[in-house]
C-alpha positions as a Markdown table, in Angstrom:
| # | Residue | x | y | z |
|---|---|---|---|---|
| 1 | Met | 6.0 | 53.9 | -17.7 |
| 2 | Lys | 9.6 | 54.8 | -17.0 |
| 3 | Arg | 10.2 | 57.4 | -14.2 |
| 4 | Thr | 11.7 | 59.8 | -16.3 |
| 5 | Asp | 8.6 | 60.0 | -18.6 |
| 6 | Gln | 6.5 | 61.2 | -15.4 |
| 7 | Thr | 6.5 | 64.6 | -13.6 |
| 8 | Leu | 7.2 | 64.3 | -9.7 |
| 9 | Leu | 3.6 | 65.1 | -9.1 |
| 10 | Glu | 2.7 | 62.0 | -11.1 |
| 11 | Gln | 5.5 | 59.9 | -9.4 |
| 12 | Met | 4.3 | 60.8 | -5.9 |
| 13 | Arg | 0.4 | 60.4 | -7.1 |
| 14 | Ile | -0.2 | 63.7 | -5.6 |
| 15 | Ser | -3.5 | 64.9 | -7.3 |
| 16 | Glu | -5.5 | 68.4 | -7.3 |
| 17 | Val | -7.7 | 66.9 | -4.6 |
| 18 | Glu | -4.6 | 65.7 | -2.5 |
| 19 | Ile | -3.3 | 69.1 | -2.6 |
| 20 | Arg | -6.6 | 70.9 | -1.5 |
| 21 | Ser | -6.6 | 68.1 | 1.2 |
| 22 | Arg | -3.1 | 68.9 | 2.6 |
| 23 | Met | -3.8 | 72.6 | 2.8 |
| 24 | Glu | -7.2 | 71.9 | 4.6 |
| 25 | Leu | -5.2 | 69.8 | 7.0 |
| 26 | Leu | -3.1 | 72.9 | 7.9 |
| 27 | Gly | -6.0 | 75.1 | 8.0 |
| 28 | Leu | -5.2 | 77.0 | 4.6 |
| 29 | Asp | -7.7 | 78.0 | 2.1 |
| 30 | Gln | -7.5 | 80.5 | -0.6 |
| 31 | Ser | -9.0 | 83.6 | 1.5 |
| 32 | Glu | -6.1 | 82.9 | 3.6 |
| 33 | Leu | -3.8 | 82.6 | 1.0 |
| 34 | Asn | -4.5 | 85.9 | -0.5 |
| 35 | Val | -3.3 | 88.1 | 2.2 |
| 36 | Leu | 0.7 | 87.1 | 1.1 |
| 37 | Pro | 0.4 | 88.9 | -2.5 |
| 38 | Val | -0.2 | 92.0 | -0.5 |
| 39 | Phe | 3.2 | 91.7 | 0.8 |
| 40 | Arg | 5.0 | 90.7 | -2.3 |
| 41 | Asp | 6.2 | 94.3 | -3.3 |
| 42 | Val | 7.9 | 94.5 | 0.1 |
| 43 | Ile | 9.4 | 91.1 | -0.2 |
| 44 | Glu | 10.8 | 91.8 | -3.8 |
| 45 | Gln | 12.3 | 95.3 | -2.6 |
| 46 | Asn | 14.1 | 93.7 | 0.0 |
| 47 | Ile | 14.8 | 90.2 | -1.6 |
| 48 | Asp | 18.4 | 90.8 | -2.0 |
| 49 | Asn | 19.0 | 91.6 | 1.8 |
| 50 | Ile | 16.5 | 88.4 | 2.5 |
| 51 | Val | 19.1 | 86.2 | 0.3 |
| 52 | Asp | 22.1 | 87.9 | 1.7 |
| 53 | Gln | 21.3 | 87.3 | 5.6 |
| 54 | Phe | 20.1 | 83.8 | 4.9 |
| 55 | Tyr | 23.2 | 82.8 | 3.1 |
| 56 | Arg | 25.6 | 84.7 | 5.4 |
| 57 | Ile | 23.8 | 82.2 | 8.4 |
| 58 | Gln | 24.1 | 79.1 | 6.2 |
| 59 | Thr | 27.8 | 79.5 | 4.9 |
| 60 | Glu | 28.7 | 79.8 | 8.6 |
| 61 | Ile | 27.6 | 76.1 | 9.4 |
| 62 | Asp | 30.7 | 74.1 | 8.3 |
| 63 | Ala | 28.3 | 71.0 | 7.2 |
| 64 | Ile | 26.2 | 73.4 | 4.9 |
| 65 | Ser | 29.3 | 75.1 | 3.5 |
| 66 | Leu | 30.9 | 72.0 | 2.6 |
| 67 | Leu | 27.7 | 71.0 | 0.8 |
| 68 | Ile | 27.7 | 74.4 | -1.4 |
| 69 | Gly | 31.4 | 73.7 | -2.1 |
| 70 | Asp | 32.0 | 76.5 | -4.6 |
| 71 | Ala | 31.2 | 80.1 | -5.6 |
| 72 | Asp | 29.3 | 79.1 | -8.6 |
| 73 | Thr | 27.2 | 76.7 | -6.7 |
| 74 | Leu | 26.3 | 79.4 | -4.4 |
| 75 | Met | 25.4 | 81.9 | -7.0 |
| 76 | Arg | 23.1 | 79.1 | -8.5 |
| 77 | Leu | 21.5 | 78.7 | -5.1 |
| 78 | Arg | 21.1 | 82.3 | -4.5 |
| 79 | Thr | 18.8 | 82.9 | -7.7 |
| 80 | Ala | 16.9 | 79.4 | -6.7 |
| 81 | Gln | 16.3 | 81.1 | -3.3 |
| 82 | Arg | 15.1 | 84.5 | -4.6 |
| 83 | Asn | 12.6 | 82.6 | -7.0 |
| 84 | Tyr | 11.4 | 80.4 | -4.0 |
| 85 | Val | 10.8 | 83.4 | -1.6 |
| 86 | Ile | 9.1 | 85.3 | -4.3 |
| 87 | Asp | 6.8 | 82.4 | -5.0 |
| 88 | Leu | 5.7 | 82.2 | -1.4 |
| 89 | Phe | 4.1 | 85.4 | -2.0 |
| 90 | Ser | 2.9 | 84.8 | -5.5 |
| 91 | Gly | -0.9 | 84.2 | -4.7 |
| 92 | Gln | -0.4 | 81.1 | -7.1 |
| 93 | Tyr | -0.5 | 77.8 | -5.1 |
| 94 | Asn | -1.1 | 75.4 | -7.8 |
| 95 | Ser | 0.1 | 71.9 | -9.2 |
| 96 | Glu | 3.1 | 73.9 | -10.6 |
| 97 | Tyr | 3.7 | 75.4 | -7.2 |
| 98 | Val | 3.8 | 71.9 | -5.7 |
| 99 | Asn | 5.9 | 70.4 | -8.2 |
| 100 | Asn | 8.6 | 72.9 | -7.6 |
| 101 | Arg | 8.6 | 72.2 | -4.1 |
| 102 | Leu | 8.9 | 68.4 | -4.5 |
| 103 | Arg | 12.1 | 69.0 | -6.9 |
| 104 | Ile | 13.3 | 71.1 | -4.0 |
| 105 | Gly | 13.2 | 68.2 | -1.9 |
| 106 | Leu | 14.7 | 65.9 | -4.4 |
| 107 | Val | 17.4 | 68.1 | -4.9 |
| 108 | His | 18.2 | 68.5 | -1.3 |
| 109 | Lys | 18.2 | 64.5 | -0.8 |
| 110 | Arg | 20.4 | 64.0 | -3.8 |
| 111 | Ile | 23.1 | 66.4 | -2.5 |
| 112 | Gly | 22.9 | 64.8 | 0.7 |
| 113 | Val | 21.3 | 67.5 | 2.8 |
| 114 | Glu | 20.0 | 65.9 | 6.4 |
| 115 | Pro | 16.6 | 66.8 | 7.5 |
| 116 | Lys | 18.1 | 68.6 | 10.4 |
| 117 | Leu | 20.1 | 71.0 | 8.1 |
| 118 | Tyr | 17.1 | 71.6 | 5.9 |
| 119 | Leu | 14.7 | 72.4 | 9.0 |
| 120 | Ser | 17.1 | 74.6 | 10.6 |
| 121 | Ala | 17.6 | 76.8 | 7.1 |
| 122 | Val | 13.7 | 76.8 | 6.9 |
| 123 | Arg | 13.6 | 78.3 | 10.1 |
| 124 | Ala | 16.3 | 80.8 | 9.6 |
| 125 | Leu | 14.7 | 81.8 | 6.3 |
| 126 | Lys | 11.4 | 82.2 | 8.0 |
| 127 | Gln | 12.7 | 84.3 | 10.7 |
| 128 | Ile | 14.3 | 86.9 | 8.3 |
| 129 | Ile | 10.9 | 87.0 | 6.1 |
| 130 | Ile | 8.9 | 87.8 | 9.1 |
| 131 | Glu | 11.6 | 90.5 | 10.5 |
| 132 | Val | 11.5 | 92.1 | 6.9 |
| 133 | Met | 7.4 | 92.1 | 7.0 |
| 134 | Thr | 7.3 | 93.4 | 10.5 |
| 135 | Asp | 9.9 | 96.1 | 9.9 |
| 136 | Cys | 8.7 | 97.4 | 6.6 |
| 137 | Cys | 4.9 | 97.5 | 7.4 |
| 138 | Pro | 4.7 | 97.9 | 11.1 |
| 139 | Asp | 1.3 | 99.6 | 10.5 |
| 140 | Asn | -0.4 | 97.1 | 8.5 |
| 141 | Ala | -3.2 | 95.4 | 9.9 |
| 142 | Asp | -3.1 | 92.2 | 8.2 |
| 143 | Ser | 0.9 | 91.5 | 9.1 |
| 144 | Asp | 0.1 | 89.1 | 11.8 |
| 145 | Lys | -2.4 | 87.1 | 9.9 |
| 146 | Ala | 0.3 | 87.1 | 7.0 |
| 147 | Ile | 2.7 | 85.7 | 9.3 |
| 148 | Asp | 0.5 | 83.0 | 10.6 |
| 149 | Val | -0.6 | 82.1 | 7.0 |
| 150 | Leu | 3.1 | 82.2 | 6.0 |
| 151 | Asp | 4.0 | 79.7 | 9.0 |
| 152 | Lys | 1.2 | 77.2 | 7.5 |
| 153 | Leu | 2.5 | 77.6 | 4.2 |
| 154 | Phe | 6.0 | 76.7 | 5.3 |
| 155 | Tyr | 4.7 | 73.5 | 6.9 |
| 156 | Phe | 3.0 | 72.9 | 3.6 |
| 157 | Asp | 6.2 | 72.9 | 1.9 |
| 158 | Ile | 8.1 | 71.1 | 4.5 |
| 159 | Thr | 5.4 | 68.1 | 3.9 |
| 160 | Leu | 6.1 | 68.0 | 0.4 |
| 161 | Val | 9.9 | 68.0 | 0.8 |
| 162 | Phe | 9.9 | 65.4 | 3.3 |
| 163 | Asp | 7.5 | 63.4 | 0.9 |
| 164 | Thr | 10.6 | 63.4 | -1.6 |
| 165 | Tyr | 12.9 | 62.5 | 1.0 |
| 166 | Ile | 10.9 | 59.4 | 2.1 |
| 167 | Gly | 9.6 | 58.6 | -1.3 |
| 168 | Ser | 13.6 | 58.2 | -2.4 |
| 169 | Leu | 14.1 | 55.9 | 0.3 |
| 170 | Val | 10.9 | 53.6 | -0.4 |
| 171 | Gly | 10.7 | 50.7 | -2.8 |
| 172 | Glu | 7.9 | 49.7 | -5.1 |
| 173 | Ile | 4.5 | 49.6 | -3.6 |
| 174 | Glu | 2.4 | 46.3 | -3.3 |
| 175 | Thr | 1.0 | 45.2 | -6.5 |
| 176 | Ala | -2.4 | 44.7 | -5.1 |
| 177 | Lys | -2.4 | 48.2 | -4.2 |
| 178 | Arg | -0.9 | 49.5 | -7.3 |
| 179 | His | -3.9 | 47.8 | -9.4 |
| 180 | Thr | -6.3 | 49.9 | -7.0 |
| 181 | Glu | -4.4 | 53.0 | -7.5 |
| 182 | Asn | -4.4 | 52.5 | -11.1 |
| 183 | Tyr | -8.0 | 52.2 | -11.3 |
| 184 | Ala | -8.6 | 55.4 | -9.0 |
| 185 | Lys | -6.0 | 57.3 | -11.4 |
| 186 | Asn | -8.0 | 56.3 | -14.6 |
| 187 | Leu | -11.2 | 57.2 | -12.9 |
| 188 | Glu | -9.7 | 60.6 | -11.8 |
| 189 | Asp | -8.4 | 61.0 | -15.3 |
| 190 | Gln | -12.1 | 60.8 | -16.8 |
| 191 | Val | -13.4 | 63.1 | -14.3 |
| 192 | Ala | -10.5 | 65.6 | -15.2 |
| 193 | Ile | -11.3 | 65.3 | -18.8 |
| 194 | Arg | -15.2 | 66.0 | -18.3 |
| 195 | Thr | -14.1 | 69.0 | -16.0 |
| 196 | Arg | -11.9 | 70.3 | -18.3 |
| 197 | Gln | -14.3 | 70.1 | -21.1 |
| 198 | Leu | -16.9 | 71.8 | -19.0 |
| 199 | Glu | -14.4 | 74.6 | -18.1 |
| 200 | Glu | -13.7 | 74.9 | -21.7 |
| 201 | Gln | -17.3 | 75.4 | -22.5 |
| 202 | Ala | -17.4 | 78.3 | -19.7 |
| 203 | Arg | -14.3 | 79.8 | -21.1 |
| 204 | Lys | -15.7 | 80.3 | -24.6 |
| 205 | Asp | -17.9 | 82.9 | -26.0 |
| 206 | Ser | -21.0 | 81.3 | -27.3 |
| 207 | Leu | -21.5 | 83.8 | -30.4 |
| 208 | Thr | -17.9 | 83.8 | -31.8 |
| 209 | Asn | -16.4 | 80.4 | -30.5 |
| 210 | Val | -13.1 | 82.1 | -29.1 |
| 211 | Tyr | -12.3 | 82.4 | -25.8 |
| 212 | Asn | -14.3 | 85.0 | -23.3 |
| 213 | Arg | -12.9 | 88.1 | -21.1 |
| 214 | Arg | -12.9 | 85.7 | -18.2 |
| 215 | Ala | -10.5 | 83.2 | -19.9 |
| 216 | Met | -8.3 | 86.0 | -21.2 |
| 217 | Lys | -7.5 | 87.2 | -17.8 |
| 218 | Asp | -6.2 | 83.7 | -16.9 |
| 219 | Val | -4.5 | 83.3 | -20.0 |
| 220 | Leu | -2.6 | 86.8 | -20.2 |
| 221 | Trp | -1.4 | 86.3 | -16.6 |
| 222 | Arg | -0.1 | 83.0 | -17.6 |
| 223 | Glu | 1.7 | 84.1 | -20.7 |
| 224 | Leu | 3.2 | 87.1 | -19.2 |
| 225 | Ser | 4.5 | 85.1 | -16.4 |
| 226 | Met | 6.2 | 82.6 | -18.9 |
| 227 | Ala | 7.5 | 85.7 | -21.0 |
| 228 | Lys | 9.3 | 87.0 | -17.8 |
| 229 | Arg | 10.9 | 83.6 | -17.1 |
| 230 | Arg | 11.9 | 82.8 | -20.9 |
| 231 | Lys | 12.9 | 86.3 | -21.4 |
| 232 | Thr | 10.5 | 86.7 | -24.4 |
| 233 | Thr | 8.4 | 89.7 | -25.8 |
| 234 | Leu | 4.5 | 89.2 | -26.3 |
| 235 | Ser | 2.3 | 91.6 | -27.9 |
| 236 | Leu | -1.3 | 92.1 | -27.6 |
| 237 | Ala | -3.5 | 93.4 | -30.4 |
| 238 | Tyr | -6.9 | 94.9 | -29.5 |
| 239 | Phe | -9.6 | 95.3 | -32.2 |
| 240 | Asp | -12.8 | 97.4 | -31.9 |
| 241 | Ile | -15.3 | 97.3 | -34.8 |
| 242 | Asn | -16.2 | 100.9 | -35.9 |
| 243 | Asp | -19.3 | 102.1 | -35.9 |
| 244 | Phe | -21.0 | 98.8 | -34.6 |
| 245 | Lys | -23.9 | 100.1 | -33.2 |
| 246 | Lys | -24.8 | 101.7 | -36.8 |
| 247 | Ile | -24.3 | 98.4 | -38.1 |
| 248 | Asn | -27.1 | 96.7 | -35.9 |
| 249 | Asp | -29.2 | 99.8 | -36.4 |
| 250 | Ser | -29.1 | 100.0 | -40.1 |
| 251 | Tyr | -28.6 | 96.2 | -40.9 |
| 252 | Gly | -30.1 | 94.6 | -38.2 |
| 253 | His | -29.0 | 92.5 | -35.1 |
| 254 | Met | -28.3 | 89.5 | -37.1 |
| 255 | Arg | -26.0 | 91.0 | -39.6 |
| 256 | Gly | -24.0 | 92.4 | -36.4 |
| 257 | Asp | -23.8 | 89.0 | -35.0 |
| 258 | Glu | -22.5 | 87.8 | -38.3 |
| 259 | Val | -19.8 | 90.3 | -38.3 |
| 260 | Leu | -18.8 | 89.2 | -34.8 |
| 261 | Arg | -18.8 | 85.7 | -35.9 |
| 262 | Ile | -16.7 | 86.1 | -38.8 |
| 263 | Leu | -14.1 | 88.3 | -37.4 |
| 264 | Gly | -13.8 | 85.7 | -34.4 |
| 265 | Gln | -13.0 | 83.0 | -37.0 |
| 266 | Ile | -10.7 | 85.1 | -39.0 |
| 267 | Leu | -8.8 | 85.7 | -35.8 |
| 268 | Thr | -8.7 | 82.1 | -35.1 |
| 269 | Asp | -7.7 | 81.5 | -38.9 |
| 270 | Cys | -5.1 | 84.0 | -38.8 |
| 271 | Ser | -3.3 | 83.1 | -35.3 |
| 272 | Arg | -0.3 | 81.2 | -35.1 |
| 273 | Ser | -0.3 | 77.8 | -33.1 |
| 274 | Thr | 1.0 | 79.6 | -30.0 |
| 275 | Asp | -1.9 | 82.7 | -30.4 |
| 276 | Leu | -5.0 | 83.1 | -28.5 |
| 277 | Ala | -8.2 | 85.2 | -29.7 |
| 278 | Phe | -10.5 | 86.5 | -27.2 |
| 279 | Arg | -13.7 | 88.6 | -27.2 |
| 280 | Tyr | -13.1 | 91.0 | -24.6 |
| 281 | Gly | -16.4 | 93.0 | -24.9 |
| 282 | Gly | -19.4 | 93.3 | -27.0 |
| 283 | Asp | -17.6 | 94.4 | -30.2 |
| 284 | Glu | -14.2 | 94.3 | -28.9 |
| 285 | Phe | -11.6 | 91.5 | -29.7 |
| 286 | Cys | -8.1 | 90.5 | -28.3 |
| 287 | Leu | -5.2 | 88.7 | -29.7 |
| 288 | Val | -2.5 | 87.5 | -27.4 |
| 289 | Leu | 0.8 | 86.6 | -29.4 |
| 290 | Pro | 3.3 | 85.1 | -27.2 |
| 291 | Glu | 7.1 | 85.3 | -28.3 |
| 292 | Cys | 6.1 | 88.0 | -30.6 |
| 293 | Asn | 7.1 | 91.8 | -31.0 |
| 294 | Cys | 4.9 | 94.6 | -32.4 |
| 295 | Asn | 6.5 | 94.4 | -35.8 |
| 296 | Gln | 5.8 | 90.6 | -36.3 |
| 297 | Ala | 2.2 | 90.9 | -34.7 |
| 298 | Lys | 1.4 | 93.4 | -37.7 |
| 299 | Leu | 2.1 | 90.7 | -40.1 |
| 300 | Val | -0.8 | 88.9 | -38.4 |
| 301 | Thr | -3.5 | 91.9 | -37.9 |
| 302 | Asp | -2.7 | 93.0 | -41.7 |
| 303 | Lys | -3.8 | 89.6 | -42.6 |
| 304 | Val | -6.8 | 89.9 | -40.1 |
| 305 | Gln | -7.7 | 93.3 | -41.8 |
| 306 | Glu | -7.3 | 91.8 | -45.4 |
| 307 | Leu | -9.9 | 89.1 | -44.9 |
| 308 | Phe | -12.3 | 91.1 | -42.9 |
| 309 | Leu | -12.4 | 93.9 | -45.4 |
| 310 | Ala | -12.9 | 91.0 | -47.9 |
| 311 | His | -16.0 | 89.9 | -46.2 |
| 312 | Phe | -17.2 | 93.2 | -45.3 |
| 313 | Pro | -15.7 | 96.0 | -47.6 |
| 314 | Asp | -18.0 | 98.7 | -45.9 |
| 315 | Phe | -17.1 | 98.2 | -42.5 |
| 316 | Ser | -13.7 | 98.2 | -40.6 |
| 317 | Phe | -12.2 | 97.9 | -37.1 |
| 318 | Ser | -9.9 | 100.0 | -35.2 |
| 319 | Leu | -6.4 | 98.5 | -33.9 |
| 320 | Gly | -4.2 | 98.9 | -31.0 |
| 321 | Leu | -1.1 | 97.1 | -30.6 |
| 322 | Ala | 0.9 | 96.9 | -27.3 |
| 323 | Gln | 4.3 | 94.9 | -26.7 |
| 324 | Phe | 5.5 | 93.4 | -23.3 |
| 325 | Asn | 9.1 | 93.2 | -22.8 |
| 326 | Pro | 10.6 | 90.7 | -20.2 |
| 327 | Asp | 12.0 | 93.8 | -18.0 |
| 328 | Asp | 8.7 | 95.6 | -18.2 |
| 329 | Asp | 6.9 | 96.0 | -14.7 |
| 330 | Ile | 3.4 | 96.0 | -16.0 |
| 331 | Asp | 0.6 | 93.4 | -15.3 |
| 332 | Gly | -2.1 | 92.0 | -17.6 |
| 333 | Asp | -4.5 | 94.9 | -16.7 |
| 334 | Glu | -1.8 | 97.5 | -17.7 |
| 335 | Leu | -1.1 | 96.1 | -21.0 |
| 336 | Ile | -4.8 | 95.6 | -21.9 |
| 337 | Gln | -4.9 | 99.3 | -21.2 |
| 338 | Leu | -2.2 | 100.4 | -23.2 |
| 339 | Ala | -3.6 | 98.1 | -26.1 |
| 340 | Asp | -6.8 | 99.9 | -25.6 |
| 341 | Glu | -5.4 | 103.4 | -25.6 |
| 342 | Lys | -3.7 | 102.8 | -29.0 |
| 343 | Met | -6.7 | 101.4 | -30.3 |
| 344 | Tyr | -8.9 | 104.8 | -29.4 |
| 345 | Gln | -5.9 | 106.8 | -31.0 |
| 346 | Ala | -6.4 | 104.8 | -34.0 |
| 347 | Lys | -10.0 | 105.1 | -34.0 |
| 348 | Lys | -9.9 | 108.9 | -33.8 |
| 349 | Lys | -7.5 | 109.4 | -36.5 |
| 350 | Ser | -9.7 | 107.2 | -38.4 |
| 351 | Lys | -12.8 | 109.3 | -37.9 |
| 352 | Lys | -10.8 | 112.5 | -38.3 |
| 353 | Glu | -10.0 | 111.2 | -42.0 |
| 354 | Ala | -13.7 | 110.1 | -42.5 |
| 355 | Asn | -14.8 | 113.9 | -41.6 |
| 356 | Gly | -12.9 | 115.0 | -44.6 |
| 357 | Asp | -9.4 | 115.8 | -43.3 |
| 358 | Gln | -7.8 | 114.7 | -46.5 |
| 359 | Ser | -4.6 | 117.0 | -46.5 |
| 360 | Pro | -1.7 | 115.7 | -48.3 |
| 361 | Ser | -0.1 | 115.5 | -45.0 |
| 362 | Ser | -2.6 | 113.1 | -43.3 |
C-alpha cells in the first residue's frame, strides 16, 4: 500500500494499545487528564494573549523568523497554534489527537525546524500557559495538579513529534520484522472488529434497534464538534409519544412496544444517510441531523409523522426542533434541553386543542 493511502497513525503503526502504553509510561490516566478541561474556559478567554506572547518571543529568534518567512504564513501558524493550545484542554486525547500531533511533527520536519528550536518553543509555550492558569485561577485547588498533568501531556506530545522526526530519517524496516508486524496488525484488526461489534450492541436499544441514550451523548458531542469545524448547522428533533401510558393501559404493553418499535423503524427509514436516530427515554426519541437547518429537518419530520399516522391513526407524538449554528456557544445537553422545551410547548398546544379550544385563531 502506498504511503499516501495511509494515515500517519497507520504509517507509524501506533495503535490504541500503543497510545495507552505511552500514557501509562508518563503516569497519565483518564482521571488525571480530566482535570485539564476544568481550565478550558480560562484558556479560551486568554487564547489571543497566549498566542500573541508566544509569537512575540518566537519572532525575536532569527532562525525561527526566517523559517516563518511572511505575514500570511504567520497568520496561518497563529490559527494552528490556537487550535493546538485549546486541544490540550479538550479532554479528548484519542487517536485523532495523536494523529494531529504526528502531523505537527511531520510539518516541522518538512520545513526544517531543528529539534532544539522546537523544544525551546514548547518550553516557552508551556510557561505562558502556566502563567495564565496561575494568574487567572489563583484560588483553584486543582491548579498545581493541572500544571503537573499539563507537563506530562507536553512530554506525550513531544514523543509523538519526535517519532515523526525519526521516522522521516529511517528507511524500510527489515522484511522479517514486517511479516511479524503484519500478522500482529491482522490479529489486532480482528480484535478491533469484534470489539466494535460488541460496542455497537451496547450502544443499541434492544427493543427498537436504534441507538440508545448513552450512544447519543457521544454522537452528539462528535457531530457538534464537526459542525463547529466545518461551519455548518445541525438540527435535533425530539419526539415524545402522546399519552403513552394510556396506550399501555388501554391496549396493553405489547401494543405499546409495537408503537415504539415501529416509530424507531420509521425514524431509521426516513433518515438521510448522515442522520442518526436514538431512543432517548421510555417513549422519547431523538433524531440528529448534521448539516441540516430546521426548515430542512421539518421535511424529514413531516414524513415521519405521515408514516406514523398511517400505522397508528389513533395515536400521535409531540415534536420539538432545535438548531445548532457554528457560532452558538452551547453544548449537547443544552441543545437537547432546547429541543425538549420546544417539544413540551407543542405538547401543551396539542392538549389545549384536544380539550376543546377550537377557536378560529388557534
